[in-house]
Every structure is written in C-alpha cells, then in structure tokens.
Tab-separated table of C-alpha atoms in Angstrom:
chain	number	residue	atom	x	y	z
A	1	MET	CA	40.092	-30.413	-160.485
A	2	SER	CA	43.310	-31.545	-161.367
A	3	LYS	CA	43.179	-35.364	-160.834
A	4	PHE	CA	40.219	-37.837	-161.671
A	5	ASN	CA	39.977	-40.675	-159.246
A	6	ALA	CA	39.814	-44.129	-161.551
A	7	ILE	CA	39.574	-47.854	-160.605
A	8	LEU	CA	40.613	-50.462	-163.243
A	9	ILE	CA	39.081	-54.043	-162.369
A	10	THR	CA	40.592	-56.331	-163.835
A	11	GLN	CA	43.010	-59.815	-163.765
A	12	ASP	CA	44.507	-58.988	-166.942
A	13	GLN	CA	48.254	-57.638	-166.017
A	14	ASP	CA	48.703	-56.626	-170.097
A	15	TRP	CA	45.290	-54.641	-169.494
A	16	SER	CA	46.947	-52.945	-166.512
A	17	GLU	CA	50.336	-52.243	-167.780
A	18	ARG	CA	48.567	-50.556	-170.906
A	19	PHE	CA	46.242	-48.355	-168.369
A	20	LYS	CA	49.598	-46.792	-166.924
A	21	GLY	CA	50.529	-44.777	-170.123
A	22	ILE	CA	46.355	-43.683	-170.061
A	23	GLU	CA	46.435	-42.545	-166.266
A	24	GLU	CA	49.581	-40.242	-166.950
A	25	LYS	CA	47.655	-38.911	-170.129
A	26	HIS	CA	44.583	-38.250	-168.774
A	27	GLN	CA	45.679	-37.106	-165.039
A	28	LEU	CA	43.977	-40.055	-163.411
A	29	GLU	CA	44.755	-41.281	-160.007
A	30	LEU	CA	44.159	-45.149	-160.918
A	31	THR	CA	43.564	-48.117	-158.217
A	32	VAL	CA	43.741	-51.316	-159.998
A	33	THR	CA	41.800	-54.417	-158.438
A	34	PRO	CA	41.727	-58.044	-159.885
A	35	GLU	CA	37.539	-58.180	-158.735
A	36	TRP	CA	34.579	-56.555	-157.897
A	37	LYS	CA	33.473	-55.736	-154.249
A	38	LYS	CA	30.091	-54.323	-152.827
A	39	THR	CA	32.727	-52.013	-150.713
A	40	ILE	CA	34.704	-50.876	-153.296
A	41	GLY	CA	32.214	-47.753	-154.034
A	42	ASN	CA	32.033	-47.275	-150.323
A	43	GLN	CA	35.710	-46.901	-149.797
A	44	GLN	CA	36.327	-44.143	-152.082
A	45	HIS	CA	34.544	-41.965	-154.899
A	46	TYR	CA	35.626	-42.783	-158.166
A	47	HIS	CA	34.954	-40.379	-161.024
A	48	TYR	CA	35.824	-43.749	-163.560
A	49	TYR	CA	34.866	-47.292	-163.308
A	50	PHE	CA	36.885	-49.332	-166.097
A	51	VAL	CA	35.162	-52.958	-165.703
A	52	ASP	CA	36.643	-56.108	-167.628
A	53	VAL	CA	33.663	-57.465	-168.515
A	54	ASP	CA	34.988	-61.223	-167.868
A	55	SER	CA	35.354	-60.060	-164.031
A	56	ILE	CA	31.826	-59.700	-163.256
A	57	GLU	CA	28.884	-62.132	-163.913
A	58	TYR	CA	26.088	-59.367	-163.828
A	59	PRO	CA	26.491	-55.787	-164.990
A	60	ASN	CA	23.769	-54.463	-162.904
A	61	GLN	CA	25.365	-55.804	-159.622
A	62	LEU	CA	27.650	-52.674	-160.021
A	63	GLN	CA	26.716	-49.968	-157.673
A	64	PHE	CA	27.879	-46.276	-158.267
A	65	THR	CA	26.935	-42.995	-157.922
A	66	THR	CA	25.321	-40.874	-160.248
A	67	SER	CA	28.105	-38.555	-160.819
A	68	SER	CA	30.640	-41.668	-161.813
A	69	PHE	CA	31.201	-43.198	-165.137
A	70	VAL	CA	31.139	-46.698	-165.969
A	71	ILE	CA	33.323	-48.091	-169.143
A	72	GLY	CA	33.025	-51.964	-170.036
A	73	LEU	CA	36.092	-53.206	-171.280
A	74	SER	CA	35.803	-56.535	-173.605
A	75	ARG	CA	38.058	-58.394	-175.762
A	76	THR	CA	35.413	-58.524	-178.634
A	77	ALA	CA	32.386	-56.916	-180.090
A	78	ASP	CA	29.321	-58.603	-179.011
A	79	PHE	CA	25.994	-56.019	-179.660
A	80	ASP	CA	23.833	-58.173	-177.063
A	81	GLN	CA	26.808	-57.894	-174.372
A	82	THR	CA	26.900	-54.160	-175.152
A	83	ARG	CA	23.372	-53.285	-174.747
A	84	GLU	CA	23.369	-55.382	-171.405
A	85	TRP	CA	25.906	-53.232	-170.184
A	86	LEU	CA	24.186	-49.777	-171.574
A	87	ILE	CA	21.079	-50.859	-169.870
A	88	ALA	CA	22.792	-50.950	-166.633
A	89	GLY	CA	23.968	-47.776	-166.633
A	90	ALA	CA	27.394	-47.773	-168.470
A	91	LYS	CA	28.758	-44.976	-170.473
A	92	ASP	CA	29.800	-47.551	-173.130
A	93	LEU	CA	31.260	-50.657	-173.817
A	94	VAL	CA	34.806	-50.930	-175.458
A	95	VAL	CA	36.716	-53.427	-177.133
A	96	PHE	CA	40.240	-53.179	-175.535
A	97	PRO	CA	42.821	-52.550	-176.562
A	98	LYS	CA	41.594	-52.410	-180.047
A	99	GLU	CA	39.551	-49.487	-179.505
A	100	GLN	CA	42.034	-47.675	-177.036
A	101	ASN	CA	41.519	-44.315	-179.127
A	102	ARG	CA	37.657	-44.461	-178.339
A	103	LEU	CA	38.253	-45.218	-174.611
A	104	GLU	CA	40.356	-42.157	-174.494
A	105	GLU	CA	37.807	-40.083	-176.320
A	106	LEU	CA	35.189	-41.057	-173.874
A	107	ILE	CA	37.451	-39.701	-170.976
A	108	ARG	CA	38.087	-36.653	-172.579
A	109	GLU	CA	33.939	-36.093	-172.895
A	110	SER	CA	33.292	-36.871	-169.617
A	111	LYS	CA	35.479	-35.022	-167.772
A	112	GLU	CA	33.442	-31.910	-168.846
A	113	GLN	CA	30.181	-34.010	-167.511
A	114	ILE	CA	31.786	-34.333	-164.144
A	115	LYS	CA	32.551	-30.593	-163.516
A	116	PHE	CA	28.976	-30.294	-164.791
A	117	HIS	CA	27.937	-32.794	-161.796
A	118	ARG	CA	30.054	-30.793	-159.581
A	119	GLU	CA	28.448	-27.408	-160.198
A	120	THR	CA	25.151	-29.124	-160.320
A	121	GLU	CA	25.732	-29.990	-156.733
A	122	ILE	CA	26.301	-26.359	-155.650
A	123	GLY	CA	23.146	-25.293	-156.591
A	124	TYR	CA	22.774	-25.123	-160.392
A	125	GLY	CA	19.788	-26.375	-162.516
A	126	THR	CA	16.959	-24.073	-161.969
A	127	GLY	CA	15.096	-26.186	-164.895
A	128	GLU	CA	13.122	-23.454	-167.130
A	129	VAL	CA	11.603	-25.531	-169.998
A	130	HIS	CA	11.493	-23.385	-173.185
A	131	ALA	CA	9.432	-24.975	-175.985
A	132	PHE	CA	9.697	-23.861	-179.585
A	133	TYR	CA	6.576	-24.751	-181.981
A	134	SER	CA	4.981	-23.644	-184.654
A	135	ALA	CA	1.908	-25.055	-186.661
A	136	LYS	CA	3.465	-24.345	-189.957
A	137	GLY	CA	6.177	-26.366	-191.210
A	138	GLY	CA	9.316	-24.563	-192.450
A	139	SER	CA	9.191	-21.782	-189.745
A	140	GLY	CA	12.780	-21.740	-188.705
A	141	LYS	CA	11.596	-23.125	-185.192
A	142	THR	CA	14.652	-25.568	-185.024
A	143	LEU	CA	17.373	-22.941	-186.364
A	144	LEU	CA	15.763	-20.278	-183.910
A	145	ALA	CA	15.758	-22.883	-180.895
A	146	ALA	CA	19.630	-23.763	-181.489
A	147	MET	CA	20.437	-19.879	-181.424
A	148	MET	CA	18.706	-19.408	-178.427
A	149	ALA	CA	20.790	-22.493	-176.885
A	150	GLN	CA	23.552	-21.070	-177.930
A	151	SER	CA	23.410	-17.653	-176.414
A	152	LEU	CA	21.789	-18.640	-173.055
A	153	SER	CA	24.968	-21.042	-172.934
A	154	VAL	CA	27.458	-18.648	-174.049
A	155	HIS	CA	26.358	-15.086	-173.145
A	156	HIS	CA	24.429	-15.821	-169.885
A	157	SER	CA	26.820	-19.191	-169.012
A	158	GLN	CA	23.377	-21.427	-168.362
A	159	LYS	CA	23.778	-25.253	-167.946
A	160	VAL	CA	21.324	-25.827	-171.311
A	161	LEU	CA	20.268	-28.673	-172.807
A	162	LEU	CA	18.807	-28.675	-176.515
A	163	VAL	CA	16.638	-31.687	-177.235
A	164	ASP	CA	14.938	-32.469	-180.659
A	165	LEU	CA	11.592	-34.028	-180.780
A	166	ASN	CA	11.468	-34.108	-184.362
A	167	ALA	CA	11.720	-37.847	-183.952
A	168	GLN	CA	11.937	-38.373	-187.819
A	169	PHE	CA	14.386	-36.115	-189.643
A	170	GLY	CA	15.530	-33.792	-186.955
A	171	ALA	CA	17.959	-31.183	-188.256
A	172	ILE	CA	19.474	-30.179	-185.051
A	173	ASP	CA	22.579	-32.344	-185.350
A	174	SER	CA	23.290	-30.873	-188.923
A	175	LEU	CA	23.070	-27.380	-187.458
A	176	PHE	CA	25.770	-28.607	-184.913
A	177	GLY	CA	27.885	-30.438	-187.129
A	178	LEU	CA	27.259	-33.693	-185.179
A	179	GLN	CA	26.802	-37.494	-185.965
A	180	PRO	CA	25.760	-38.387	-182.461
A	181	PRO	CA	25.736	-42.501	-182.017
A	182	ARG	CA	22.866	-42.694	-179.939
A	183	SER	CA	19.516	-41.126	-179.543
A	184	TYR	CA	16.658	-40.972	-176.565
A	185	TYR	CA	15.427	-44.070	-178.287
A	186	ASP	CA	18.142	-45.665	-176.644
A	187	LEU	CA	16.535	-44.699	-173.325
A	188	ILE	CA	13.522	-46.654	-173.828
A	189	PRO	CA	15.010	-50.169	-171.888
A	190	VAL	CA	16.147	-47.757	-168.899
A	191	MET	CA	12.822	-45.897	-168.880
A	192	ASP	CA	11.689	-46.837	-165.528
A	193	GLU	CA	14.372	-46.196	-163.356
A	194	MET	CA	15.902	-43.077	-165.453
A	195	GLU	CA	18.621	-40.915	-164.103
A	196	MET	CA	20.685	-38.148	-165.370
A	197	ARG	CA	23.854	-40.739	-166.068
A	198	HIS	CA	21.394	-42.259	-168.586
A	199	LEU	CA	20.699	-38.635	-170.441
A	200	GLN	CA	24.554	-37.923	-170.473
A	201	ASN	CA	25.206	-41.353	-171.566
A	202	ILE	CA	23.401	-40.481	-175.047
A	203	ALA	CA	23.972	-36.913	-175.152
A	204	SER	CA	26.575	-34.895	-176.988
A	205	VAL	CA	28.107	-31.518	-176.118
A	206	GLU	CA	29.325	-29.221	-178.134
A	207	GLU	CA	32.744	-27.946	-177.302
A	208	GLU	CA	32.352	-24.398	-179.163
A	209	ASN	CA	29.252	-23.393	-177.156
A	210	GLY	CA	28.693	-25.662	-174.341
A	211	VAL	CA	25.104	-26.752	-175.418
A	212	THR	CA	24.272	-30.362	-174.444
A	213	ILE	CA	22.220	-31.941	-177.158
A	214	ILE	CA	19.857	-35.394	-177.393
A	215	THR	CA	18.378	-35.923	-180.595
A	216	GLY	CA	15.958	-38.277	-181.836
A	217	PRO	CA	16.542	-41.752	-183.894
A	218	SER	CA	17.749	-41.361	-187.522
A	219	ASN	CA	15.884	-44.408	-188.382
A	220	PRO	CA	11.953	-43.309	-189.048
A	221	ALA	CA	10.904	-46.457	-188.239
A	222	LYS	CA	12.029	-46.116	-184.421
A	223	ALA	CA	10.337	-42.835	-184.177
A	224	GLU	CA	7.165	-45.032	-183.770
A	225	GLU	CA	8.235	-46.563	-180.800
A	226	ILE	CA	9.003	-43.070	-178.999
A	227	SER	CA	5.916	-42.698	-176.216
A	228	ASP	CA	5.001	-39.330	-174.544
A	229	GLU	CA	5.861	-41.246	-171.003
A	230	LEU	CA	9.540	-41.262	-172.280
A	231	ILE	CA	9.773	-37.752	-173.459
A	232	SER	CA	8.001	-36.777	-170.051
A	233	LYS	CA	10.481	-38.577	-168.177
A	234	ILE	CA	13.758	-37.322	-170.114
A	235	ILE	CA	12.603	-33.437	-169.558
A	236	ARG	CA	11.696	-34.189	-165.606
A	237	VAL	CA	15.306	-35.277	-165.062
A	238	ALA	CA	16.861	-32.932	-167.081
A	239	ARG	CA	15.175	-30.104	-165.053
A	240	SER	CA	16.658	-30.774	-161.756
A	241	HIS	CA	20.246	-30.813	-163.564
A	242	TYR	CA	20.000	-27.932	-166.237
A	243	ASP	CA	19.080	-24.485	-166.253
A	244	TYR	CA	17.321	-24.356	-169.451
A	245	ILE	CA	15.907	-27.064	-171.631
A	246	ILE	CA	15.022	-26.157	-175.095
A	247	LEU	CA	12.609	-28.108	-176.828
A	248	ASP	CA	12.905	-28.461	-180.712
A	249	LEU	CA	9.083	-29.662	-181.601
A	250	PRO	CA	7.445	-30.716	-184.547
A	251	SER	CA	4.865	-29.057	-186.272
A	252	THR	CA	2.200	-31.794	-186.118
A	253	ILE	CA	0.277	-32.433	-183.273
A	254	ASN	CA	0.790	-35.660	-181.969
A	255	SER	CA	1.861	-36.917	-178.540
A	256	ILE	CA	5.198	-35.866	-178.129
A	257	THR	CA	4.352	-31.988	-179.361
A	258	PHE	CA	1.602	-32.291	-176.841
A	259	THR	CA	3.729	-33.699	-174.011
A	260	GLY	CA	6.682	-31.296	-174.986
A	261	LEU	CA	4.193	-28.266	-174.866
A	262	SER	CA	2.323	-29.213	-171.506
A	263	GLU	CA	5.813	-29.853	-169.927
A	264	ALA	CA	7.047	-25.920	-170.954
A	265	THR	CA	7.588	-23.247	-168.533
A	266	LYS	CA	7.561	-20.961	-171.785
A	267	VAL	CA	6.346	-21.602	-175.220
A	268	HIS	CA	8.037	-19.634	-178.076
A	269	TYR	CA	5.589	-19.606	-181.039
A	270	ILE	CA	7.302	-19.225	-184.446
A	271	LEU	CA	5.621	-17.203	-186.867
A	272	THR	CA	6.190	-15.943	-190.356
A	273	PRO	CA	4.921	-12.646	-191.681
A	274	ASP	CA	2.851	-14.187	-194.387
A	275	SER	CA	-1.060	-15.636	-194.962
A	276	LEU	CA	-0.345	-19.230	-194.352
A	277	GLY	CA	1.977	-18.460	-191.279
A	278	MET	CA	-1.628	-16.441	-189.828
A	279	ARG	CA	-3.498	-19.173	-190.870
A	280	CYS	CA	-1.443	-21.831	-189.392
A	281	PHE	CA	-1.344	-19.373	-185.934
A	282	LYS	CA	-5.274	-19.315	-185.836
A	283	TYR	CA	-5.711	-23.151	-185.818
A	284	ALA	CA	-2.941	-23.506	-183.416
A	285	ASP	CA	-4.090	-20.608	-180.961
A	286	GLU	CA	-7.505	-22.349	-180.862
A	287	LEU	CA	-5.759	-25.678	-179.614
A	288	PHE	CA	-3.871	-23.965	-177.024
A	289	GLU	CA	-6.815	-22.307	-175.469
A	290	ARG	CA	-8.761	-25.516	-175.793
A	291	PHE	CA	-5.933	-27.290	-173.548
A	292	GLN	CA	-4.839	-24.296	-171.497
A	293	ILE	CA	-1.536	-24.410	-173.162
A	294	GLY	CA	0.714	-20.586	-172.858
A	295	MET	CA	-1.584	-19.230	-170.360
A	296	ASN	CA	-0.607	-16.629	-167.746
A	297	GLY	CA	1.943	-14.963	-169.906
A	298	THR	CA	3.820	-18.381	-170.574
A	299	LEU	CA	3.174	-17.861	-174.236
A	300	SER	CA	5.425	-15.712	-176.217
A	301	ILE	CA	5.175	-14.489	-179.854
A	302	LEU	CA	8.238	-14.597	-182.024
A	303	LEU	CA	8.448	-13.227	-185.749
A	304	ASN	CA	10.728	-14.767	-187.952
A	305	ARG	CA	12.049	-13.739	-191.447
A	306	SER	CA	10.610	-10.361	-191.119
A	307	HIS	CA	11.623	-7.807	-193.726
A	308	SER	CA	10.587	-4.365	-195.194
A	309	LYS	CA	9.229	-6.520	-198.032
A	310	SER	CA	7.189	-9.072	-196.080
A	311	GLU	CA	3.535	-9.518	-197.140
A	312	LEU	CA	2.573	-8.539	-193.416
A	313	HIS	CA	4.333	-6.260	-191.041
A	314	LYS	CA	4.209	-6.483	-186.902
A	315	LYS	CA	2.007	-4.019	-186.496
A	316	ASP	CA	-0.385	-5.837	-189.036
A	317	ILE	CA	-0.074	-9.064	-187.208
A	318	GLU	CA	-0.617	-7.690	-183.916
A	319	LYS	CA	-4.142	-5.798	-184.945
A	320	ILE	CA	-5.083	-9.527	-186.381
A	321	ILE	CA	-4.296	-11.748	-184.029
A	322	ALA	CA	-5.427	-9.531	-181.241
A	323	LYS	CA	-1.820	-10.478	-179.187
A	324	ASP	CA	1.213	-8.560	-178.899
A	325	VAL	CA	4.410	-10.059	-180.878
A	326	ASN	CA	7.189	-10.215	-178.469
A	327	GLY	CA	10.192	-10.577	-180.654
A	328	THR	CA	11.110	-10.125	-183.992
A	329	ILE	CA	13.797	-11.880	-186.080
A	330	SER	CA	15.121	-10.460	-189.104
A	331	SER	CA	15.140	-12.238	-192.561
A	332	ASP	CA	18.732	-12.694	-193.244
A	333	TYR	CA	19.136	-15.674	-195.361
A	334	PHE	CA	22.841	-15.025	-196.650
A	335	GLY	CA	23.856	-13.949	-193.005
A	336	ILE	CA	22.879	-17.342	-191.373
A	337	GLN	CA	23.537	-19.720	-194.275
A	338	PRO	CA	27.464	-20.513	-194.123
A	339	TYR	CA	26.990	-20.945	-190.600
A	340	MET	CA	24.000	-23.645	-191.090
A	341	ASN	CA	26.271	-24.950	-194.144
A	342	MET	CA	29.030	-25.471	-191.781
A	343	GLY	CA	27.462	-26.449	-189.022
A	344	VAL	CA	29.652	-23.900	-186.543
A	345	SER	CA	28.340	-21.752	-183.574
A	346	PHE	CA	26.320	-18.619	-183.777
A	347	PHE	CA	27.974	-17.310	-180.629
A	348	LYS	CA	31.374	-18.702	-179.351
A	349	LYS	CA	32.343	-16.113	-176.918
A	350	LYS	CA	30.580	-14.092	-174.417
A	351	LYS	CA	31.207	-10.728	-175.657
A	352	ASP	CA	30.053	-12.250	-179.363
A	353	LYS	CA	27.073	-9.874	-180.696
A	354	GLY	CA	26.578	-11.957	-183.531
A	355	ASP	CA	27.708	-11.429	-187.427
A	356	SER	CA	24.198	-11.550	-188.794
A	357	LYS	CA	21.029	-9.697	-188.472
A	358	ALA	CA	19.413	-12.734	-187.116
A	359	SER	CA	21.837	-13.710	-184.442
A	360	LYS	CA	21.897	-10.206	-183.472
A	361	ASP	CA	17.982	-10.200	-182.685
A	362	MET	CA	17.811	-13.566	-180.900
A	363	LYS	CA	20.583	-12.173	-178.742
A	364	LYS	CA	18.730	-9.037	-177.726
A	365	TYR	CA	15.273	-11.720	-177.647
A	366	VAL	CA	17.138	-13.844	-175.383
A	367	GLU	CA	18.226	-10.682	-172.925
A	368	GLU	CA	14.498	-9.957	-173.087
A	369	THR	CA	13.259	-13.042	-171.949
A	370	ILE	CA	15.647	-13.474	-169.054
A	371	ASN	CA	14.792	-10.190	-167.592
A	372	GLN	CA	11.088	-10.824	-167.847
A	373	GLU	CA	11.667	-14.316	-166.127
A	374	MET	CA	13.333	-12.392	-163.279
A	375	ARG	CA	10.568	-9.899	-162.443
C-alpha cells in the first residue's frame, strides 16, 4: 500500500498549506474540505481524518469506519476537550502546529495498524487466549508471557496482543522499554461501545518484534476502578482481530484474575522447583478444580528456573502433583538479565533461536504448544 487516503477538515488556509508538506512526507493522498458533511465517509474511504476541532461542534457526530483514524487538531491544550474527542473514538487530539512532530509520529505509528486492519479483513485473527498465571509471586510469569508473545510474532508471523493485567505495578512496559501514555483505564468511558479502534488508541506496537501491548494504569489508585466487565470486553473485542491474546495475570485471585482465567483457551501455570512453589500450586490446583479452570487439556504446567542444583526436579514434581510438566525453562539469570535491563527483544528475526538458555527453551515450548493446537 503506497498511498494512504486522508482528509483535512478546516477553514484555516495556513493549516492547509502546512499539510502539503505532511502530505508529501508521509505519502498521503490529501483532500481538504472546509466543513464536515455526513456524506464524506460514503464518497470515499479515508485512512485518516484530520479534523479542526473548531469546525465541528460535537465530535460524536463524526461517522467513520473502524479501519480509519481520526486525529483532532486544536489551537490550545484543553484536557476536557481532549477527553471528549477520545471518548468519541479519536486517536488523539494534537495542538497544531505546535505539536506537528507528535502528529507526524501518530501518522507513522498508525500506518502499521492500517496494514493490520487490511490483513484482518482477509482472514487473520483466530483469537486464542493464553493466560500466564502463578499463585506464587516472583515466579517469572511476566517474563515468560513476554517471551512467548515475541516468539509467536517473530517465529510464527502471528498477530499478537499482550495485555498486562497486573493493574498495580505491572512490568510489561519495562520489559519492552516502553512508556505508554495510556492504559486500559482510559477505556472505561467507552466500555459499552468498545470497538477495535479504541484498543488501538491505547496500545503500543513494539517495532522490533511486532507485538501489540496494552498496559494497566501507572497510578495504583486507578486500578481500583478496573472492573472484570472491562477486561472481558477488551478480550472479546481483541479475539476477532488477533491470532493470540497473551494475558499476564496477577498472582492474587481477584475479579480481574478470575476473568482472565475464565476467558482463556489455554492456561500456562508457571511453577518454580521449590517447596514454596509446590505449596502455592496445591492451592491453585484446588481452586482450578472447584471452578473448572484448565479442564480438558487447557492447563499447561511450565517449570521455570530449572537447574541441576534445584531443590526439586521435573520427575520429582510430576510425582508430587500427579500431573505432567509440559515444558521446562532453564535457570539463566545472567543470560536474560541484559535483555531485561535494556528492554530489548529476545527475538528479532525469524531465524533467531535465542541467545540464552531460557529463550531457546521458550522457542521450543511455543513450537510444541502450536503443534498441540493443530492436532
């Protein structure tokens, strides 16, 4: 796709002139019109709607497809106005021309999302939901969830959404070296009419590996306002657009954790080879049986930080819990720590096998998981 159709709605001649440079730089086919008309969207499909906020009284009267991006243009910063436009489905509201660089960055980011929409329309999106959970804190589930998401995207060319459901102090953004400006907290006002465009407005796409990431609020107080209904709607909207939705769940059992486990088509329980890990698994296993979670082969036990000097080994663990351990990740602190510290991807190219024992083990585990799903 070499050109992207765009329309600028404004009466400001200076803005029209400024957009000529943006049009050429970003390969836009730009149409300029002085006012919004209901027939605009019917006449031609536009990938971008750049709308002068002074040209329309109510942003919710805009009508556009889910594969289009609306960016409001304002002359001054106004929090209430920005919130109103975001609720109406806008990608963002930009102070123009002061924030022209940010506008151009939004255009660059959304080009990948436009490509994603196009691929979805021709048959992508099987909607497998994989939840990573452990009743023991510090088990490494966040790291393993991130590694699986990267491997699915890089090695298997899958459309992957990674959602950090640790609403308080999640670490997914640090693992990817991100500072996302928004979170799923910002979806609360649009919960009843949530569509794919709302998810994309709060998501970040990691360029190195193509994983789409949605994080929780950075303010712990806001986490109290996150409902299980919101999480359920996010997952269900995402399922029709992504091949895999990877959920990083908190260790505590709350409404968010339970929703994630209930929505999952596969639960990866992260078990550590020590007595505390075994005890936590016992409690979790009883809970799973009570609520019928992970039944019919949908529960996979992944042994993390396995080492020859571990307190317990795979065969010992299988005897104690009377269940098979489906995968093993080697203990490899010094191999993975540099990647975690720098926030860089464990896999970047399809031929990457992984530079650490842990990443190689995860690549193998992902391959085995996909093969099981295909049987």
